[in-house]
């Protein structure tokens, strides 16, 4: 019975999924701490997006929320409950949109037009980061009683770095990461490297 | 996804990203510029500016604002004809239609009031940063052709 439980395909898949999710959350948290010194450059957004793309919106969003749940509390820049909640929910956008994009396109159809998909991923990264920055900057302004416009304008240089870095990261790294995760999870790649 | 196959849709997405980036940059620099102008406006000094045509006519423009002496002259509504000497600044040749005269050896020079009396300005008018409360006069001064010594205002 125990052996059946261990080797049954659906159980295997679930445990594989759970361990992959755990690895992704750990990678998100680890990369956040590793990149503390680099202002507004985060690999986490890409990992959450890719998770959503491979495992679906719910899992992707959960990875974003779980990451911020840990990183937000043990944040070297300080813990502010209001901002923590907003960043948790905002990070989920990457996962949700990753899942939505996966349902909308099939990478197999674009094996001959990789540039197009890379451009699409890059643009998705840019626009999602724009929304993320907008929401978190508004939350920051409301929390600390700063005029919203002043907070938004003073945050523009940081937002642009964040958005452009995500544009490049999403465009360059999404397809290979998706391939690796799909291969690990499903055993096949819809985007062969 | 049909949008990905449609080149125009893809181009629109790229243009949207560019539009967002350029709009953000434009807003940021516009704000920086406005902020700088506001700060400069606040840092303008209020001085007593005068002009002496060397013929007994002396007019004061008290409460004139400016960052540099040249700013204050323009703020006072003077018509100034000056020639730029690069890093050295502007050389004033004519004020309000009164031009310098090589034949009569009369030139425009600016003087600042000190506890010891009038002291000649040490730099070009556009290089001199004003301080609040200063009293400065432009004098159509006689310059001794032999010694190049300027006559101070009376």
Coordinates of C-alpha atoms in Angstrom, one line a residue:
Chain A
X1 CA 0.0 0.0 0.0
X2 CA 2.8 2.3 1.0
X3 CA 4.7 1.5 -2.2
X4 CA 1.5 2.1 -4.2
X5 CA 1.1 5.5 -2.6
X6 CA 4.7 6.3 -3.3
X7 CA 4.8 5.3 -7.0
X8 CA 1.2 6.2 -8.1
X9 CA 1.6 8.7 -11.0
X10 CA -0.8 11.2 -9.6
X11 CA 0.7 11.2 -6.2
X12 CA 4.2 11.4 -7.7
X13 CA 3.2 14.3 -9.8
X14 CA 1.7 16.1 -6.7
X15 CA 4.8 15.6 -4.6
X16 CA 7.0 16.7 -7.5
X17 CA 4.8 19.8 -7.9
X18 CA 5.0 20.5 -4.2
X19 CA 8.8 20.1 -4.1
X20 CA 9.2 22.3 -7.2
X21 CA 7.0 25.0 -5.6
X22 CA 9.0 24.8 -2.4
X23 CA 12.2 25.1 -4.4
X24 CA 10.8 28.1 -6.3
X25 CA 9.7 29.9 -3.1
X26 CA 13.2 29.2 -1.7
X27 CA 14.8 30.5 -4.9
X28 CA 12.7 33.7 -4.7
X29 CA 13.5 34.4 -1.1
X30 CA 17.2 33.5 -1.6
X31 CA 17.5 35.7 -4.7
X32 CA 15.9 38.6 -2.9
X33 CA 18.5 38.5 -0.1
X34 CA 21.3 37.9 -2.6
X35 CA 20.3 40.9 -4.6
X36 CA 19.7 43.2 -1.7
X37 CA 22.6 45.5 -2.7
X38 CA 21.3 45.9 -6.3
X39 CA 18.5 48.5 -6.1
X40 CA 15.2 47.4 -7.8
X41 CA 16.6 44.4 -9.6
X42 CA 14.8 41.3 -8.6
X43 CA 14.7 37.8 -10.0
X44 CA 11.7 37.0 -7.9
X45 CA 9.2 38.6 -10.3
X46 CA 10.5 36.4 -13.1
X47 CA 10.3 33.2 -11.0
X48 CA 6.8 34.0 -9.9
X49 CA 5.7 34.7 -13.5
X50 CA 7.3 31.5 -14.8
X51 CA 5.7 29.5 -11.9
X52 CA 2.3 30.9 -12.9
X53 CA 3.0 30.0 -16.5
X54 CA 3.9 26.4 -15.8
X55 CA 1.7 25.5 -12.8
X56 CA -1.2 27.9 -13.3
X57 CA -2.4 31.2 -11.9
X58 CA -3.2 29.9 -8.4
X59 CA 0.1 28.3 -7.8
X60 CA 2.0 31.3 -9.3
X61 CA 0.1 33.7 -7.1
X62 CA 0.7 31.5 -4.1
X63 CA 4.4 31.5 -4.7
X64 CA 4.4 35.3 -4.9
X65 CA 2.4 35.6 -1.7
X66 CA 4.4 33.0 0.1
X67 CA 7.7 34.6 -0.9
X68 CA 6.6 38.0 0.4
X69 CA 5.1 36.4 3.5
X70 CA 8.6 35.4 4.5
X71 CA 10.7 38.1 2.9
X72 CA 8.3 40.9 4.0
X73 CA 8.6 39.9 7.7
X74 CA 12.3 39.3 7.7
X75 CA 13.0 42.3 5.5
X76 CA 16.3 44.1 6.2
X77 CA 14.6 47.4 5.2
X78 CA 12.0 47.0 7.9
X79 CA 8.6 45.5 8.4
X80 CA 5.5 47.7 7.7
X81 CA 2.3 45.6 7.9
X82 CA 0.3 47.7 5.4
X83 CA 3.1 47.6 2.8
X84 CA 3.7 44.0 3.5
X85 CA 0.1 43.0 2.6
X86 CA 0.1 45.2 -0.5
X87 CA 3.4 43.8 -1.8
X88 CA 2.2 40.2 -1.1
X89 CA -1.0 40.8 -3.1
X90 CA 0.8 42.8 -5.9
X91 CA 3.5 40.1 -6.4
X92 CA 0.6 37.7 -7.0
X93 CA -0.1 39.6 -10.2
X94 CA 3.0 38.1 -11.9
X95 CA 1.8 34.6 -11.1
X96 CA -1.8 35.3 -12.1
X97 CA -0.8 36.8 -15.4
X98 CA 1.8 34.0 -16.1
X99 CA -1.1 31.5 -15.8
X100 CA -3.3 33.6 -17.9
X101 CA -0.6 33.9 -20.6
X102 CA 0.0 30.2 -20.6
X103 CA -3.6 29.5 -21.3
X104 CA -3.6 32.1 -24.1
X105 CA -0.6 30.9 -26.0
X106 CA 1.0 27.6 -26.8
X107 CA 4.8 27.8 -27.0
X108 CA 4.9 24.9 -29.3
X109 CA 3.1 27.0 -32.0
X110 CA 6.0 29.5 -31.7
X111 CA 9.0 27.2 -31.9
X112 CA 10.0 29.0 -35.1
X113 CA 9.3 32.5 -33.9
X114 CA 11.0 32.6 -30.6
X115 CA 11.8 36.3 -30.9
X116 CA 8.0 37.0 -31.0
X117 CA 7.4 35.2 -27.7
X118 CA 10.5 36.7 -26.1
X119 CA 9.2 40.2 -27.0
X120 CA 5.8 39.2 -25.6
X121 CA 7.3 38.0 -22.3
X122 CA 9.5 41.1 -22.1
X123 CA 6.5 43.4 -22.6
X124 CA 4.5 41.4 -20.1
X125 CA 7.4 41.8 -17.6
X126 CA 7.5 45.5 -18.2
X127 CA 3.8 46.2 -18.0
X128 CA 3.3 44.0 -15.0
X129 CA 6.1 45.7 -13.2
X130 CA 4.6 49.1 -14.0
X131 CA 1.3 48.0 -12.3
X132 CA 3.3 46.5 -9.4
X133 CA 5.3 49.7 -8.9
X134 CA 2.2 51.9 -9.2
X135 CA 0.3 49.9 -6.6
X136 CA 3.1 49.6 -4.1
X137 CA 4.1 53.3 -4.5
X138 CA 0.5 54.4 -3.8
X139 CA 0.4 52.0 -0.8
X140 CA 3.7 53.6 0.4
X141 CA 2.3 57.1 0.1
X142 CA -0.9 56.3 1.9
X143 CA 0.9 54.4 4.7
X144 CA 3.4 57.3 5.4
X145 CA 1.0 60.1 4.6
X146 CA 3.0 61.4 1.7
X147 CA 1.2 63.0 -1.2
X148 CA 0.5 60.3 -3.8
X149 CA 1.8 62.3 -6.7
X150 CA 5.1 63.1 -4.9
X151 CA 5.6 59.5 -4.0
X152 CA 4.9 58.4 -7.6
X153 CA 7.2 61.0 -9.2
X154 CA 10.1 60.4 -6.8
X155 CA 9.7 56.7 -7.4
X156 CA 10.0 57.0 -11.1
X157 CA 13.8 56.4 -11.5
X158 CA 13.5 53.2 -9.3
X159 CA 10.4 52.1 -11.2
X160 CA 12.2 52.5 -14.6
X161 CA 15.1 50.5 -13.4
X162 CA 12.7 47.8 -12.1
X163 CA 10.6 47.8 -15.3
X164 CA 13.6 47.8 -17.7
X165 CA 15.4 45.1 -15.8
X166 CA 12.3 42.9 -15.8
X167 CA 11.7 43.6 -19.5
X168 CA 15.2 42.1 -20.2
X169 CA 14.9 39.3 -17.6
X170 CA 11.5 38.2 -18.8
X171 CA 12.4 38.4 -22.4
X172 CA 15.7 36.6 -22.1
X173 CA 15.1 34.1 -19.2
X174 CA 11.4 33.1 -19.4
X175 CA 11.6 30.6 -22.3
X176 CA 14.5 28.6 -20.9
X177 CA 13.2 28.6 -17.4
X178 CA 9.8 27.5 -18.6
X179 CA 11.4 24.6 -20.5
X180 CA 13.4 23.5 -17.5
X181 CA 10.4 23.6 -15.2
X182 CA 8.2 21.8 -17.7
X183 CA 10.8 19.1 -18.2
X184 CA 11.2 18.7 -14.4
X185 CA 7.5 18.6 -13.8
X186 CA 5.8 17.0 -16.9
X187 CA 8.8 15.3 -18.4
X188 CA 8.6 17.2 -21.7
X189 CA 9.3 20.7 -23.0
X190 CA 6.9 22.7 -25.0
X191 CA 9.9 25.0 -25.9
X192 CA 12.9 22.9 -26.5
X193 CA 16.2 24.7 -25.8
Chain B
X1 CA -3.2 33.8 -28.9
X2 CA -4.2 35.8 -32.0
X3 CA -2.6 39.0 -30.7
X4 CA 0.9 37.4 -30.8
X5 CA 0.5 36.3 -34.5
X6 CA -0.7 39.8 -35.4
X7 CA 2.3 41.9 -36.1
X8 CA 0.4 45.1 -35.5
X9 CA -0.8 43.9 -32.1
X10 CA 2.8 43.0 -31.1
X11 CA 4.0 46.4 -32.3
X12 CA 1.3 48.1 -30.3
X13 CA 2.5 46.2 -27.2
X14 CA 6.1 47.4 -27.8
X15 CA 4.9 50.9 -28.4
X16 CA 2.8 50.8 -25.2
X17 CA 5.9 49.8 -23.2
X18 CA 7.9 52.6 -24.9
X19 CA 5.1 55.1 -24.2
X20 CA 5.0 54.1 -20.5
X21 CA 8.8 54.4 -20.2
X22 CA 9.1 57.7 -22.0
X23 CA 6.0 59.2 -20.2
X24 CA 7.5 58.3 -16.8
X25 CA 10.9 59.8 -17.8
X26 CA 9.2 62.9 -19.1
X27 CA 7.1 63.3 -15.9
X28 CA 10.2 62.8 -13.8
X29 CA 12.3 65.4 -15.6
X30 CA 9.5 67.9 -15.9
X31 CA 9.1 67.6 -12.1
X32 CA 12.8 68.0 -11.6
X33 CA 12.9 71.1 -13.9
X34 CA 9.9 72.7 -12.1
X35 CA 11.4 72.0 -8.8
X36 CA 14.8 73.5 -9.8
X37 CA 13.0 76.6 -11.2
X38 CA 11.1 77.0 -8.0
X39 CA 14.2 76.7 -5.9
X40 CA 16.1 79.2 -8.1
X41 CA 13.1 81.6 -7.8
X42 CA 13.3 81.3 -4.0
X43 CA 17.1 81.8 -4.0
X44 CA 16.9 85.1 -5.9
X45 CA 18.2 88.0 -3.9
X46 CA 16.6 91.3 -3.4
X47 CA 18.9 94.2 -4.0
X48 CA 19.0 98.0 -4.5
X49 CA 20.0 98.5 -8.0
X50 CA 20.9 101.9 -9.4
X51 CA 22.1 103.5 -12.6
X52 CA 24.2 106.7 -12.9
X53 CA 24.5 108.1 -16.4
X54 CA 27.4 110.3 -15.4
X55 CA 25.5 113.5 -16.1
X56 CA 23.8 113.9 -12.8
X57 CA 21.0 111.5 -13.5
X58 CA 20.8 108.7 -11.1
X59 CA 17.8 106.3 -10.9
X60 CA 17.3 103.7 -8.2
X61 CA 15.4 100.4 -8.6
X62 CA 15.1 99.3 -5.0
X63 CA 13.8 95.8 -4.3
X64 CA 15.0 94.3 -7.6
X65 CA 15.2 90.5 -7.6
X66 CA 17.8 88.4 -9.3
X67 CA 20.1 85.5 -9.1
X68 CA 23.0 87.3 -10.8
X69 CA 23.5 91.0 -11.3
X70 CA 22.7 90.6 -15.0
X71 CA 19.3 89.0 -14.0
X72 CA 18.6 91.9 -11.8
X73 CA 19.4 94.4 -14.6
X74 CA 16.9 92.6 -16.9
X75 CA 14.4 92.4 -14.1
X76 CA 14.6 96.1 -13.7
X77 CA 13.7 96.5 -17.3
X78 CA 17.0 97.8 -18.6
X79 CA 18.0 97.4 -22.2
X80 CA 21.4 95.9 -22.0
X81 CA 23.8 95.4 -24.9
X82 CA 26.5 93.0 -23.9
X83 CA 29.2 90.9 -25.6
X84 CA 30.0 87.4 -24.3
X85 CA 33.6 86.6 -23.4
X86 CA 32.9 82.9 -22.8
X87 CA 33.9 81.8 -19.3
X88 CA 34.9 85.3 -18.3
X89 CA 31.3 86.4 -18.8
X90 CA 29.5 89.4 -20.3
X91 CA 31.0 92.7 -21.1
X92 CA 28.4 95.5 -21.0
X93 CA 28.7 97.9 -23.9
X94 CA 25.5 99.8 -23.6
X95 CA 22.7 100.3 -21.1
X96 CA 19.4 101.9 -22.0
X97 CA 20.8 103.2 -25.2
X98 CA 23.8 104.9 -23.7
X99 CA 26.8 103.3 -25.3
X100 CA 30.4 103.3 -24.1
X101 CA 32.6 105.9 -25.8
X102 CA 36.2 105.2 -26.6
X103 CA 36.7 108.8 -27.8
X104 CA 35.5 110.2 -24.5
X105 CA 37.0 107.2 -22.5
X106 CA 33.7 106.5 -20.8
X107 CA 32.7 103.0 -20.0
X108 CA 30.0 101.2 -18.0
X109 CA 31.2 99.6 -14.8
X110 CA 29.4 98.4 -11.8
X111 CA 30.1 99.3 -8.2
X112 CA 29.0 97.9 -4.9
X113 CA 28.4 99.9 -1.7
X114 CA 30.7 98.9 1.2
X115 CA 31.4 100.5 4.6
X116 CA 34.4 102.2 2.9
X117 CA 32.3 103.6 0.1
X118 CA 31.9 102.3 -3.5
X119 CA 34.1 99.4 -4.5
X120 CA 34.5 98.3 -8.1
X121 CA 32.7 95.0 -9.1
X122 CA 35.2 92.2 -9.4
X123 CA 33.6 90.1 -12.1
X124 CA 31.3 90.2 -15.1
X125 CA 27.7 91.0 -14.2
X126 CA 26.4 87.6 -15.2
X127 CA 29.0 85.9 -13.0
X128 CA 28.2 87.8 -9.9
X129 CA 25.8 86.0 -7.6
X130 CA 23.7 88.6 -5.6
X131 CA 23.1 88.5 -1.9
X132 CA 20.1 90.0 -0.2
X133 CA 20.3 93.7 0.7
X134 CA 23.3 94.6 -1.5
X135 CA 23.4 98.1 -3.1
X136 CA 24.9 98.0 -6.6
X137 CA 25.1 100.8 -9.1
X138 CA 26.1 100.9 -12.7
X139 CA 28.1 104.0 -13.4
X140 CA 29.0 105.6 -16.8
X141 CA 32.6 106.0 -15.6
X142 CA 35.5 108.0 -17.0
X143 CA 38.5 105.8 -17.4
X144 CA 41.9 107.5 -17.4
X145 CA 43.6 106.4 -20.7
X146 CA 47.0 106.6 -19.2
X147 CA 46.4 104.5 -16.0
X148 CA 43.1 102.8 -16.9
X149 CA 41.8 103.9 -13.5
X150 CA 38.1 104.1 -13.3
X151 CA 36.4 107.0 -11.6
X152 CA 34.1 105.8 -8.9
X153 CA 30.5 107.1 -8.6
X154 CA 30.1 110.3 -6.6

